[in-house]
Amino acid sequence: MGAVKVLDHPLIQHKLTHIRDHQTGTKTFRELVDEVATLMAFEITRDLPLEEITVQTPVAEAKTYQIAGKKLGIIPILRAGLGMVDGILNLIPAAKVGHIGLYRDPNTLEPVEYYSKMPTDISERELIVVDPMLATGGSASAALKMIKEKGANNIKLMCLIAAPEGVKRIQEDHPDVDIYLAALDEKLSDKGYIIPGLGDAGDRLFGTK
Ligand SMILES: O=P(O)(O)OC[C@H]1O[C@H](OP(=O)(O)OP(=O)(O)O)[C@H](O)[C@@H]1O
Ligand SMILES: O=c1cc[nH]c(=O)[nH]1
Ligand SMILES: [Mg+2]
């Protein structure tokens, strides 16, 4: 079963408080999601393997380190996942970005696919799938299935807020995928919204309703 890690860094928790607040407007919401994505990426990349190399400083040779191993890829689930991409690219500017277009049918809560475009070499990359919300888990589970069918085999899932139902769904459907969260909330409403959550992430990011 995949691990679930709630990233409890004080800066992440403080910014998440303002993200949740219904009085936070689109501009600030977008800026804070971007900042939290950077902070979460910093924590998630903590275990990347390093290799020792030598560089010449102006003074002497230095034995130092660079990131070794697989290259990285970021895969946002459209639309709301887009809000987390730039924040991760701030730290990992060479990462490639694949896109998966999914929306959740408001009546059935089932994911509906409308777009997919992946880097050709996803089987050789460490992938971070991003979406602010993990509610029923239907969208993330479908996205993970889609990228596995295209060869992905090393995947982390990064969300701002999850419901226990969504975590359970991913652990059952994708036991190889670790989940990284800023918060694990209480439950889902009967309309499938996370309680207390932050409302509709896509609408708050893009100013739609
Ligand atoms: O875990 P689930 O029950 O599948 O719900 C979570 C999904 O719902 C939201 O997307 P939405 O369908 O609102 O699309 P949007 O990003 O275009 O607003 C959210 O960004 C997730 O993708
Ligand atoms: O609470 C929720 C659940 C699904 N999608 C959202 O944007 N918010
Ligand atoms: Mg939405």
PDB file of N, CA and C in Angstrom, residues 64-167:
ATOM      1  N   THR A  64      31.657  17.844  -4.633  1.00  0.00           N
ATOM      2  CA  THR A  64      30.304  18.361  -4.352  1.00  0.00           C
ATOM      3  C   THR A  64      29.272  17.420  -4.984  1.00  0.00           C
ATOM      4  N   TYR A  65      28.007  17.819  -5.015  1.00  0.00           N
ATOM      5  CA  TYR A  65      26.952  16.859  -5.403  1.00  0.00           C
ATOM      6  C   TYR A  65      26.060  17.403  -6.512  1.00  0.00           C
ATOM      7  N   GLN A  66      25.562  16.484  -7.302  1.00  0.00           N
ATOM      8  CA  GLN A  66      24.478  16.829  -8.238  1.00  0.00           C
ATOM      9  C   GLN A  66      23.425  15.724  -8.184  1.00  0.00           C
ATOM     10  N   ILE A  67      22.229  16.075  -8.631  1.00  0.00           N
ATOM     11  CA  ILE A  67      21.139  15.093  -8.617  1.00  0.00           C
ATOM     12  C   ILE A  67      21.429  14.012  -9.644  1.00  0.00           C
ATOM     13  N   ALA A  68      21.315  12.761  -9.202  1.00  0.00           N
ATOM     14  CA  ALA A  68      21.601  11.620 -10.078  1.00  0.00           C
ATOM     15  C   ALA A  68      20.291  10.927 -10.421  1.00  0.00           C
ATOM     16  N   GLY A  69      20.382   9.964 -11.295  1.00  0.00           N
ATOM     17  CA  GLY A  69      19.220   9.105 -11.534  1.00  0.00           C
ATOM     18  C   GLY A  69      18.232   9.698 -12.504  1.00  0.00           C
ATOM     19  N   LYS A  70      16.982   9.300 -12.333  1.00  0.00           N
ATOM     20  CA  LYS A  70      15.950   9.610 -13.315  1.00  0.00           C
ATOM     21  C   LYS A  70      15.640  11.105 -13.369  1.00  0.00           C
ATOM     22  N   LYS A  71      15.217  11.545 -14.536  1.00  0.00           N
ATOM     23  CA  LYS A  71      14.770  12.926 -14.680  1.00  0.00           C
ATOM     24  C   LYS A  71      13.308  13.017 -14.236  1.00  0.00           C
ATOM     25  N   LEU A  72      12.875  14.252 -14.045  1.00  0.00           N
ATOM     26  CA  LEU A  72      11.543  14.449 -13.471  1.00  0.00           C
ATOM     27  C   LEU A  72      10.506  14.877 -14.505  1.00  0.00           C
ATOM     28  N   GLY A  73       9.273  14.569 -14.219  1.00  0.00           N
ATOM     29  CA  GLY A  73       8.151  15.039 -15.028  1.00  0.00           C
ATOM     30  C   GLY A  73       7.023  15.466 -14.107  1.00  0.00           C
ATOM     31  N   ILE A  74       6.315  16.501 -14.527  1.00  0.00           N
ATOM     32  CA  ILE A  74       5.165  16.990 -13.747  1.00  0.00           C
ATOM     33  C   ILE A  74       3.923  16.792 -14.611  1.00  0.00           C
ATOM     34  N   ILE A  75       2.876  16.205 -14.011  1.00  0.00           N
ATOM     35  CA  ILE A  75       1.657  15.965 -14.787  1.00  0.00           C
ATOM     36  C   ILE A  75       0.464  16.561 -14.045  1.00  0.00           C
ATOM     37  N   PRO A  76       0.044  17.771 -14.430  1.00  0.00           N
ATOM     38  CA  PRO A  76      -1.157  18.347 -13.815  1.00  0.00           C
ATOM     39  C   PRO A  76      -2.419  17.732 -14.392  1.00  0.00           C
ATOM     40  N   ILE A  77      -3.419  17.526 -13.523  1.00  0.00           N
ATOM     41  CA  ILE A  77      -4.761  17.158 -13.976  1.00  0.00           C
ATOM     42  C   ILE A  77      -5.508  18.470 -14.194  1.00  0.00           C
ATOM     43  N   LEU A  78      -5.868  18.744 -15.456  1.00  0.00           N
ATOM     44  CA  LEU A  78      -6.574  19.982 -15.812  1.00  0.00           C
ATOM     45  C   LEU A  78      -7.973  19.960 -15.178  1.00  0.00           C
ATOM     46  N   ARG A  79      -8.459  21.159 -14.894  1.00  0.00           N
ATOM     47  CA  ARG A  79      -7.787  22.427 -14.947  1.00  0.00           C
ATOM     48  C   ARG A  79      -6.979  22.763 -13.707  1.00  0.00           C
ATOM     49  N   ALA A  80      -7.538  22.399 -12.530  1.00  0.00           N
ATOM     50  CA  ALA A  80      -7.001  22.972 -11.296  1.00  0.00           C
ATOM     51  C   ALA A  80      -5.532  22.611 -11.065  1.00  0.00           C
ATOM     52  N   GLY A  81      -5.094  21.464 -11.570  1.00  0.00           N
ATOM     53  CA  GLY A  81      -3.693  21.072 -11.397  1.00  0.00           C
ATOM     54  C   GLY A  81      -2.725  22.060 -12.012  1.00  0.00           C
ATOM     55  N   LEU A  82      -3.192  22.816 -13.023  1.00  0.00           N
ATOM     56  CA  LEU A  82      -2.317  23.810 -13.663  1.00  0.00           C
ATOM     57  C   LEU A  82      -1.786  24.819 -12.655  1.00  0.00           C
ATOM     58  N   GLY A  83      -2.584  25.104 -11.633  1.00  0.00           N
ATOM     59  CA  GLY A  83      -2.194  26.096 -10.641  1.00  0.00           C
ATOM     60  C   GLY A  83      -0.983  25.695  -9.826  1.00  0.00           C
ATOM     61  N   MET A  84      -0.588  24.429  -9.897  1.00  0.00           N
ATOM     62  CA  MET A  84       0.555  23.961  -9.097  1.00  0.00           C
ATOM     63  C   MET A  84       1.823  23.770  -9.937  1.00  0.00           C
ATOM     64  N   VAL A  85       1.720  23.926 -11.251  1.00  0.00           N
ATOM     65  CA  VAL A  85       2.861  23.577 -12.113  1.00  0.00           C
ATOM     66  C   VAL A  85       4.019  24.565 -11.975  1.00  0.00           C
ATOM     67  N   ASP A  86       3.726  25.864 -12.109  1.00  0.00           N
ATOM     68  CA  ASP A  86       4.819  26.850 -12.087  1.00  0.00           C
ATOM     69  C   ASP A  86       5.572  26.813 -10.755  1.00  0.00           C
ATOM     70  N   GLY A  87       4.841  26.579  -9.673  1.00  0.00           N
ATOM     71  CA  GLY A  87       5.494  26.525  -8.365  1.00  0.00           C
ATOM     72  C   GLY A  87       6.520  25.401  -8.291  1.00  0.00           C
ATOM     73  N   ILE A  88       6.234  24.285  -8.950  1.00  0.00           N
ATOM     74  CA  ILE A  88       7.199  23.169  -8.954  1.00  0.00           C
ATOM     75  C   ILE A  88       8.339  23.480  -9.923  1.00  0.00           C
ATOM     76  N   LEU A  89       7.991  24.075 -11.076  1.00  0.00           N
ATOM     77  CA  LEU A  89       9.032  24.409 -12.060  1.00  0.00           C
ATOM     78  C   LEU A  89      10.022  25.443 -11.515  1.00  0.00           C
ATOM     79  N   ASN A  90       9.587  26.253 -10.530  1.00  0.00           N
ATOM     80  CA  ASN A  90      10.538  27.188  -9.900  1.00  0.00           C
ATOM     81  C   ASN A  90      11.737  26.449  -9.333  1.00  0.00           C
ATOM     82  N   LEU A  91      11.480  25.244  -8.810  1.00  0.00           N
ATOM     83  CA  LEU A  91      12.573  24.459  -8.205  1.00  0.00           C
ATOM     84  C   LEU A  91      13.215  23.514  -9.204  1.00  0.00           C
ATOM     85  N   ILE A  92      12.424  23.017 -10.143  1.00  0.00           N
ATOM     86  CA  ILE A  92      12.913  21.983 -11.075  1.00  0.00           C
ATOM     87  C   ILE A  92      12.636  22.465 -12.504  1.00  0.00           C
ATOM     88  N   PRO A  93      13.382  23.473 -12.955  1.00  0.00           N
ATOM     89  CA  PRO A  93      13.017  24.111 -14.227  1.00  0.00           C
ATOM     90  C   PRO A  93      13.171  23.207 -15.442  1.00  0.00           C
ATOM     91  N   ALA A  94      13.962  22.135 -15.317  1.00  0.00           N
ATOM     92  CA  ALA A  94      14.174  21.267 -16.484  1.00  0.00           C
ATOM     93  C   ALA A  94      13.123  20.152 -16.576  1.00  0.00           C
ATOM     94  N   ALA A  95      12.225  20.082 -15.625  1.00  0.00           N
ATOM     95  CA  ALA A  95      11.211  19.008 -15.670  1.00  0.00           C
ATOM     96  C   ALA A  95      10.342  19.164 -16.911  1.00  0.00           C
ATOM     97  N   LYS A  96       9.946  18.043 -17.485  1.00  0.00           N
ATOM     98  CA  LYS A  96       8.986  18.088 -18.595  1.00  0.00           C
ATOM     99  C   LYS A  96       7.572  18.057 -18.011  1.00  0.00           C
ATOM    100  N   VAL A  97       6.622  18.568 -18.769  1.00  0.00           N
ATOM    101  CA  VAL A  97       5.248  18.677 -18.268  1.00  0.00           C
ATOM    102  C   VAL A  97       4.290  17.972 -19.227  1.00  0.00           C
ATOM    103  N   GLY A  98       3.557  16.982 -18.695  1.00  0.00           N
ATOM    104  CA  GLY A  98       2.489  16.336 -19.459  1.00  0.00           C
ATOM    105  C   GLY A  98       1.154  16.839 -18.941  1.00  0.00           C
ATOM    106  N   HIS A  99       0.120  16.820 -19.759  1.00  0.00           N
ATOM    107  CA  HIS A  99      -1.187  17.314 -19.321  1.00  0.00           C
ATOM    108  C   HIS A  99      -2.250  16.234 -19.478  1.00  0.00           C
ATOM    109  N   ILE A 100      -3.110  16.128 -18.464  1.00  0.00           N
ATOM    110  CA  ILE A 100      -4.275  15.241 -18.562  1.00  0.00           C
ATOM    111  C   ILE A 100      -5.519  16.088 -18.318  1.00  0.00           C
ATOM    112  N   GLY A 101      -6.417  16.100 -19.293  1.00  0.00           N
ATOM    113  CA  GLY A 101      -7.661  16.836 -19.139  1.00  0.00           C
ATOM    114  C   GLY A 101      -8.759  15.912 -18.639  1.00  0.00           C
ATOM    115  N   LEU A 102      -9.253  16.186 -17.439  1.00  0.00           N
ATOM    116  CA  LEU A 102     -10.345  15.403 -16.844  1.00  0.00           C
ATOM    117  C   LEU A 102     -11.259  16.373 -16.120  1.00  0.00           C
ATOM    118  N   TYR A 103     -12.546  16.183 -16.217  1.00  0.00           N
ATOM    119  CA  TYR A 103     -13.416  16.891 -15.287  1.00  0.00           C
ATOM    120  C   TYR A 103     -14.356  15.877 -14.663  1.00  0.00           C
ATOM    121  N   ARG A 104     -14.847  16.243 -13.506  1.00  0.00           N
ATOM    122  CA  ARG A 104     -15.727  15.339 -12.776  1.00  0.00           C
ATOM    123  C   ARG A 104     -17.172  15.681 -13.124  1.00  0.00           C
ATOM    124  N   ASP A 105     -17.891  14.708 -13.672  1.00  0.00           N
ATOM    125  CA  ASP A 105     -19.305  14.950 -13.987  1.00  0.00           C
ATOM    126  C   ASP A 105     -20.036  15.304 -12.682  1.00  0.00           C
ATOM    127  N   PRO A 106     -20.713  16.473 -12.657  1.00  0.00           N
ATOM    128  CA  PRO A 106     -21.303  16.906 -11.392  1.00  0.00           C
ATOM    129  C   PRO A 106     -22.413  15.988 -10.877  1.00  0.00           C
ATOM    130  N   ASN A 107     -23.030  15.204 -11.763  1.00  0.00           N
ATOM    131  CA  ASN A 107     -24.113  14.321 -11.308  1.00  0.00           C
ATOM    132  C   ASN A 107     -23.603  12.952 -10.891  1.00  0.00           C
ATOM    133  N   THR A 108     -22.784  12.340 -11.755  1.00  0.00           N
ATOM    134  CA  THR A 108     -22.315  10.983 -11.436  1.00  0.00           C
ATOM    135  C   THR A 108     -21.045  10.991 -10.593  1.00  0.00           C
ATOM    136  N   LEU A 109     -20.326  12.144 -10.564  1.00  0.00           N
ATOM    137  CA  LEU A 109     -19.007  12.287  -9.925  1.00  0.00           C
ATOM    138  C   LEU A 109     -17.925  11.439 -10.614  1.00  0.00           C
ATOM    139  N   GLU A 110     -18.263  10.889 -11.784  1.00  0.00           N
ATOM    140  CA  GLU A 110     -17.286  10.083 -12.532  1.00  0.00           C
ATOM    141  C   GLU A 110     -16.399  10.999 -13.380  1.00  0.00           C
ATOM    142  N   PRO A 111     -15.102  10.681 -13.523  1.00  0.00           N
ATOM    143  CA  PRO A 111     -14.221  11.525 -14.343  1.00  0.00           C
ATOM    144  C   PRO A 111     -14.494  11.357 -15.835  1.00  0.00           C
ATOM    145  N   VAL A 112     -14.436  12.473 -16.561  1.00  0.00           N
ATOM    146  CA  VAL A 112     -14.619  12.462 -18.012  1.00  0.00           C
ATOM    147  C   VAL A 112     -13.330  12.989 -18.643  1.00  0.00           C
ATOM    148  N   GLU A 113     -12.717  12.173 -19.516  1.00  0.00           N
ATOM    149  CA  GLU A 113     -11.439  12.564 -20.114  1.00  0.00           C
ATOM    150  C   GLU A 113     -11.662  13.429 -21.343  1.00  0.00           C
ATOM    151  N   TYR A 114     -10.896  14.528 -21.496  1.00  0.00           N
ATOM    152  CA  TYR A 114     -11.011  15.333 -22.719  1.00  0.00           C
ATOM    153  C   TYR A 114      -9.670  15.692 -23.331  1.00  0.00           C
ATOM    154  N   TYR A 115      -8.552  15.347 -22.680  1.00  0.00           N
ATOM    155  CA  TYR A 115      -7.253  15.723 -23.273  1.00  0.00           C
ATOM    156  C   TYR A 115      -6.131  14.908 -22.630  1.00  0.00           C
ATOM    157  N   SER A 116      -5.108  14.597 -23.426  1.00  0.00           N
ATOM    158  CA  SER A 116      -3.909  13.956 -22.874  1.00  0.00           C
ATOM    159  C   SER A 116      -2.732  14.219 -23.798  1.00  0.00           C
ATOM    160  N   LYS A 117      -1.655  14.728 -23.254  1.00  0.00           N
ATOM    161  CA  LYS A 117      -0.432  14.921 -24.028  1.00  0.00           C
ATOM    162  C   LYS A 117       0.760  14.742 -23.087  1.00  0.00           C
ATOM    163  N   MET A 118       1.519  13.673 -23.319  1.00  0.00           N
ATOM    164  CA  MET A 118       2.611  13.303 -22.416  1.00  0.00           C
ATOM    165  C   MET A 118       3.967  13.470 -23.095  1.00  0.00           C
ATOM    166  N   PRO A 119       5.009  13.727 -22.319  1.00  0.00           N
ATOM    167  CA  PRO A 119       6.356  13.611 -22.878  1.00  0.00           C
ATOM    168  C   PRO A 119       6.556  12.183 -23.376  1.00  0.00           C
ATOM    169  N   THR A 120       7.358  11.984 -24.428  1.00  0.00           N
ATOM    170  CA  THR A 120       7.484  10.646 -25.016  1.00  0.00           C
ATOM    171  C   THR A 120       8.199   9.673 -24.088  1.00  0.00           C
ATOM    172  N   ASP A 121       9.022  10.203 -23.165  1.00  0.00           N
ATOM    173  CA  ASP A 121       9.882   9.327 -22.370  1.00  0.00           C
ATOM    174  C   ASP A 121       9.396   9.193 -20.919  1.00  0.00           C
ATOM    175  N   ILE A 122       8.067   9.172 -20.687  1.00  0.00           N
ATOM    176  CA  ILE A 122       7.603   9.132 -19.284  1.00  0.00           C
ATOM    177  C   ILE A 122       8.040   7.861 -18.553  1.00  0.00           C
ATOM    178  N   SER A 123       8.312   6.778 -19.297  1.00  0.00           N
ATOM    179  CA  SER A 123       8.730   5.546 -18.614  1.00  0.00           C
ATOM    180  C   SER A 123      10.109   5.714 -17.974  1.00  0.00           C
ATOM    181  N   GLU A 124      10.858   6.732 -18.404  1.00  0.00           N
ATOM    182  CA  GLU A 124      12.205   6.945 -17.847  1.00  0.00           C
ATOM    183  C   GLU A 124      12.225   8.078 -16.829  1.00  0.00           C
ATOM    184  N   ARG A 125      11.072   8.594 -16.454  1.00  0.00           N
ATOM    185  CA  ARG A 125      11.040   9.751 -15.557  1.00  0.00           C
ATOM    186  C   ARG A 125      10.370   9.444 -14.231  1.00  0.00           C
ATOM    187  N   GLU A 126      10.814  10.174 -13.188  1.00  0.00           N
ATOM    188  CA  GLU A 126      10.085  10.201 -11.921  1.00  0.00           C
ATOM    189  C   GLU A 126       8.991  11.228 -12.094  1.00  0.00           C
ATOM    190  N   LEU A 127       7.743  10.804 -11.931  1.00  0.00           N
ATOM    191  CA  LEU A 127       6.621  11.685 -12.253  1.00  0.00           C
ATOM    192  C   LEU A 127       5.906  12.163 -10.988  1.00  0.00           C
ATOM    193  N   ILE A 128       5.528  13.429 -11.002  1.00  0.00           N
ATOM    194  CA  ILE A 128       4.687  13.975  -9.925  1.00  0.00           C
ATOM    195  C   ILE A 128       3.366  14.394 -10.566  1.00  0.00           C
ATOM    196  N   VAL A 129       2.293  13.660 -10.239  1.00  0.00           N
ATOM    197  CA  VAL A 129       0.950  14.014 -10.711  1.00  0.00           C
ATOM    198  C   VAL A 129       0.377  15.012  -9.715  1.00  0.00           C
ATOM    199  N   VAL A 130      -0.120  16.155 -10.217  1.00  0.00           N
ATOM    200  CA  VAL A 130      -0.591  17.194  -9.301  1.00  0.00           C
ATOM    201  C   VAL A 130      -2.039  17.585  -9.554  1.00  0.00           C
ATOM    202  N   ASP A 131      -2.768  17.758  -8.469  1.00  0.00           N
ATOM    203  CA  ASP A 131      -4.160  18.231  -8.495  1.00  0.00           C
ATOM    204  C   ASP A 131      -4.430  18.753  -7.085  1.00  0.00           C
ATOM    205  N   PRO A 132      -4.982  19.955  -6.953  1.00  0.00           N
ATOM    206  CA  PRO A 132      -5.197  20.445  -5.579  1.00  0.00           C
ATOM    207  C   PRO A 132      -6.116  19.558  -4.751  1.00  0.00           C
ATOM    208  N   MET A 133      -7.118  18.892  -5.402  1.00  0.00           N
ATOM    209  CA  MET A 133      -8.148  18.205  -4.632  1.00  0.00           C
ATOM    210  C   MET A 133      -8.194  16.710  -4.942  1.00  0.00           C
ATOM    211  N   LEU A 134      -8.202  15.902  -3.891  1.00  0.00           N
ATOM    212  CA  LEU A 134      -8.407  14.454  -4.016  1.00  0.00           C
ATOM    213  C   LEU A 134      -9.688  14.158  -3.235  1.00  0.00           C
ATOM    214  N   ALA A 135     -10.805  14.094  -3.934  1.00  0.00           N
ATOM    215  CA  ALA A 135     -12.110  13.990  -3.262  1.00  0.00           C
ATOM    216  C   ALA A 135     -12.568  12.530  -3.229  1.00  0.00           C
ATOM    217  N   THR A 136     -13.323  12.081  -4.253  1.00  0.00           N
ATOM    218  CA  THR A 136     -13.652  10.646  -4.315  1.00  0.00           C
ATOM    219  C   THR A 136     -12.430   9.837  -4.749  1.00  0.00           C
ATOM    220  N   GLY A 137     -11.473  10.533  -5.403  1.00  0.00           N
ATOM    221  CA  GLY A 137     -10.293   9.849  -5.944  1.00  0.00           C
ATOM    222  C   GLY A 137     -10.496   9.363  -7.372  1.00  0.00           C
ATOM    223  N   GLY A 138     -11.714   9.542  -7.914  1.00  0.00           N
ATOM    224  CA  GLY A 138     -11.993   9.043  -9.261  1.00  0.00           C
ATOM    225  C   GLY A 138     -11.108   9.686 -10.323  1.00  0.00           C
ATOM    226  N   SER A 139     -10.918  11.007 -10.243  1.00  0.00           N
ATOM    227  CA  SER A 139     -10.115  11.703 -11.265  1.00  0.00           C
ATOM    228  C   SER A 139      -8.656  11.281 -11.175  1.00  0.00           C
ATOM    229  N   ALA A 140      -8.090  11.295  -9.974  1.00  0.00           N
ATOM    230  CA  ALA A 140      -6.672  10.938  -9.835  1.00  0.00           C
ATOM    231  C   ALA A 140      -6.447   9.476 -10.208  1.00  0.00           C
ATOM    232  N   SER A 141      -7.389   8.604  -9.830  1.00  0.00           N
ATOM    233  CA  SER A 141      -7.208   7.187 -10.162  1.00  0.00           C
ATOM    234  C   SER A 141      -7.213   6.996 -11.683  1.00  0.00           C
ATOM    235  N   ALA A 142      -8.142   7.691 -12.375  1.00  0.00           N
ATOM    236  CA  ALA A 142      -8.196   7.583 -13.841  1.00  0.00           C
ATOM    237  C   ALA A 142      -6.924   8.150 -14.468  1.00  0.00           C
ATOM    238  N   ALA A 143      -6.437   9.268 -13.928  1.00  0.00           N
ATOM    239  CA  ALA A 143      -5.215   9.879 -14.474  1.00  0.00           C
ATOM    240  C   ALA A 143      -4.019   8.945 -14.304  1.00  0.00           C
ATOM    241  N   LEU A 144      -3.922   8.323 -13.132  1.00  0.00           N
ATOM    242  CA  LEU A 144      -2.796   7.400 -12.888  1.00  0.00           C
ATOM    243  C   LEU A 144      -2.883   6.200 -13.839  1.00  0.00           C
ATOM    244  N   LYS A 145      -4.099   5.695 -14.052  1.00  0.00           N
ATOM    245  CA  LYS A 145      -4.278   4.566 -14.986  1.00  0.00           C
ATOM    246  C   LYS A 145      -3.843   4.978 -16.390  1.00  0.00           C
ATOM    247  N   MET A 146      -4.240   6.184 -16.817  1.00  0.00           N
ATOM    248  CA  MET A 146      -3.878   6.655 -18.163  1.00  0.00           C
ATOM    249  C   MET A 146      -2.377   6.747 -18.345  1.00  0.00           C
ATOM    250  N   ILE A 147      -1.671   7.286 -17.354  1.00  0.00           N
ATOM    251  CA  ILE A 147      -0.216   7.443 -17.567  1.00  0.00           C
ATOM    252  C   ILE A 147       0.512   6.113 -17.402  1.00  0.00           C
ATOM    253  N   LYS A 148      -0.020   5.209 -16.586  1.00  0.00           N
ATOM    254  CA  LYS A 148       0.602   3.874 -16.499  1.00  0.00           C
ATOM    255  C   LYS A 148       0.455   3.152 -17.836  1.00  0.00           C
ATOM    256  N   GLU A 149      -0.700   3.322 -18.490  1.00  0.00           N
ATOM    257  CA  GLU A 149      -0.890   2.673 -19.803  1.00  0.00           C
ATOM    258  C   GLU A 149       0.095   3.216 -20.836  1.00  0.00           C
ATOM    259  N   LYS A 150       0.606   4.444 -20.586  1.00  0.00           N
ATOM    260  CA  LYS A 150       1.598   5.018 -21.498  1.00  0.00           C
ATOM    261  C   LYS A 150       3.029   4.717 -21.039  1.00  0.00           C
ATOM    262  N   GLY A 151       3.179   3.883 -20.011  1.00  0.00           N
ATOM    263  CA  GLY A 151       4.512   3.427 -19.615  1.00  0.00           C
ATOM    264  C   GLY A 151       5.042   3.971 -18.303  1.00  0.00           C
ATOM    265  N   ALA A 152       4.320   4.878 -17.653  1.00  0.00           N
ATOM    266  CA  ALA A 152       4.818   5.446 -16.391  1.00  0.00           C
ATOM    267  C   ALA A 152       4.913   4.356 -15.321  1.00  0.00           C
ATOM    268  N   ASN A 153       5.998   4.376 -14.543  1.00  0.00           N
ATOM    269  CA  ASN A 153       6.167   3.334 -13.528  1.00  0.00           C
ATOM    270  C   ASN A 153       6.745   3.867 -12.222  1.00  0.00           C
ATOM    271  N   ASN A 154       6.942   5.177 -12.144  1.00  0.00           N
ATOM    272  CA  ASN A 154       7.537   5.772 -10.941  1.00  0.00           C
ATOM    273  C   ASN A 154       6.793   7.086 -10.675  1.00  0.00           C
ATOM    274  N   ILE A 155       5.757   6.991  -9.839  1.00  0.00           N
ATOM    275  CA  ILE A 155       4.811   8.115  -9.761  1.00  0.00           C
ATOM    276  C   ILE A 155       4.539   8.494  -8.304  1.00  0.00           C
ATOM    277  N   LYS A 156       4.515   9.800  -8.067  1.00  0.00           N
ATOM    278  CA  LYS A 156       4.033  10.340  -6.791  1.00  0.00           C
ATOM    279  C   LYS A 156       2.796  11.196  -7.089  1.00  0.00           C
ATOM    280  N   LEU A 157       1.869  11.224  -6.142  1.00  0.00           N
ATOM    281  CA  LEU A 157       0.670  12.057  -6.291  1.00  0.00           C
ATOM    282  C   LEU A 157       0.734  13.165  -5.246  1.00  0.00           C
ATOM    283  N   MET A 158       0.599  14.423  -5.717  1.00  0.00           N
ATOM    284  CA  MET A 158       0.712  15.569  -4.809  1.00  0.00           C
ATOM    285  C   MET A 158      -0.565  16.408  -4.889  1.00  0.00           C
ATOM    286  N   CYS A 159      -1.255  16.529  -3.748  1.00  0.00           N
ATOM    287  CA  CYS A 159      -2.509  17.278  -3.694  1.00  0.00           C
ATOM    288  C   CYS A 159      -2.464  18.219  -2.498  1.00  0.00           C
ATOM    289  N   LEU A 160      -3.210  19.297  -2.565  1.00  0.00           N
ATOM    290  CA  LEU A 160      -3.283  20.175  -1.387  1.00  0.00           C
ATOM    291  C   LEU A 160      -4.115  19.516  -0.296  1.00  0.00           C
ATOM    292  N   ILE A 161      -5.348  19.112  -0.655  1.00  0.00           N
ATOM    293  CA  ILE A 161      -6.278  18.590   0.349  1.00  0.00           C
ATOM    294  C   ILE A 161      -6.902  17.294  -0.162  1.00  0.00           C
ATOM    295  N   ALA A 162      -7.002  16.306   0.723  1.00  0.00           N
ATOM    296  CA  ALA A 162      -7.654  15.041   0.370  1.00  0.00           C
ATOM    297  C   ALA A 162      -8.746  14.721   1.381  1.00  0.00           C
ATOM    298  N   ALA A 163      -9.723  13.956   0.904  1.00  0.00           N
ATOM    299  CA  ALA A 163     -10.701  13.319   1.794  1.00  0.00           C
ATOM    300  C   ALA A 163     -10.234  11.883   2.022  1.00  0.00           C
ATOM    301  N   PRO A 164     -10.578  11.298   3.169  1.00  0.00           N
ATOM    302  CA  PRO A 164     -10.188   9.901   3.425  1.00  0.00           C
ATOM    303  C   PRO A 164     -10.644   8.962   2.315  1.00  0.00           C
ATOM    304  N   GLU A 165     -11.828   9.250   1.733  1.00  0.00           N
ATOM    305  CA  GLU A 165     -12.362   8.397   0.650  1.00  0.00           C
ATOM    306  C   GLU A 165     -11.410   8.368  -0.549  1.00  0.00           C
ATOM    307  N   GLY A 166     -10.844   9.534  -0.892  1.00  0.00           N
ATOM    308  CA  GLY A 166      -9.928   9.624  -2.041  1.00  0.00           C
ATOM    309  C   GLY A 166      -8.616   8.905  -1.783  1.00  0.00           C
ATOM    310  N   VAL A 167      -8.118   9.051  -0.567  1.00  0.00           N
ATOM    311  CA  VAL A 167      -6.875   8.361  -0.203  1.00  0.00           C
ATOM    312  C   VAL A 167      -7.069   6.852  -0.308  1.00  0.00           C
TER     313      VAL A 167
END
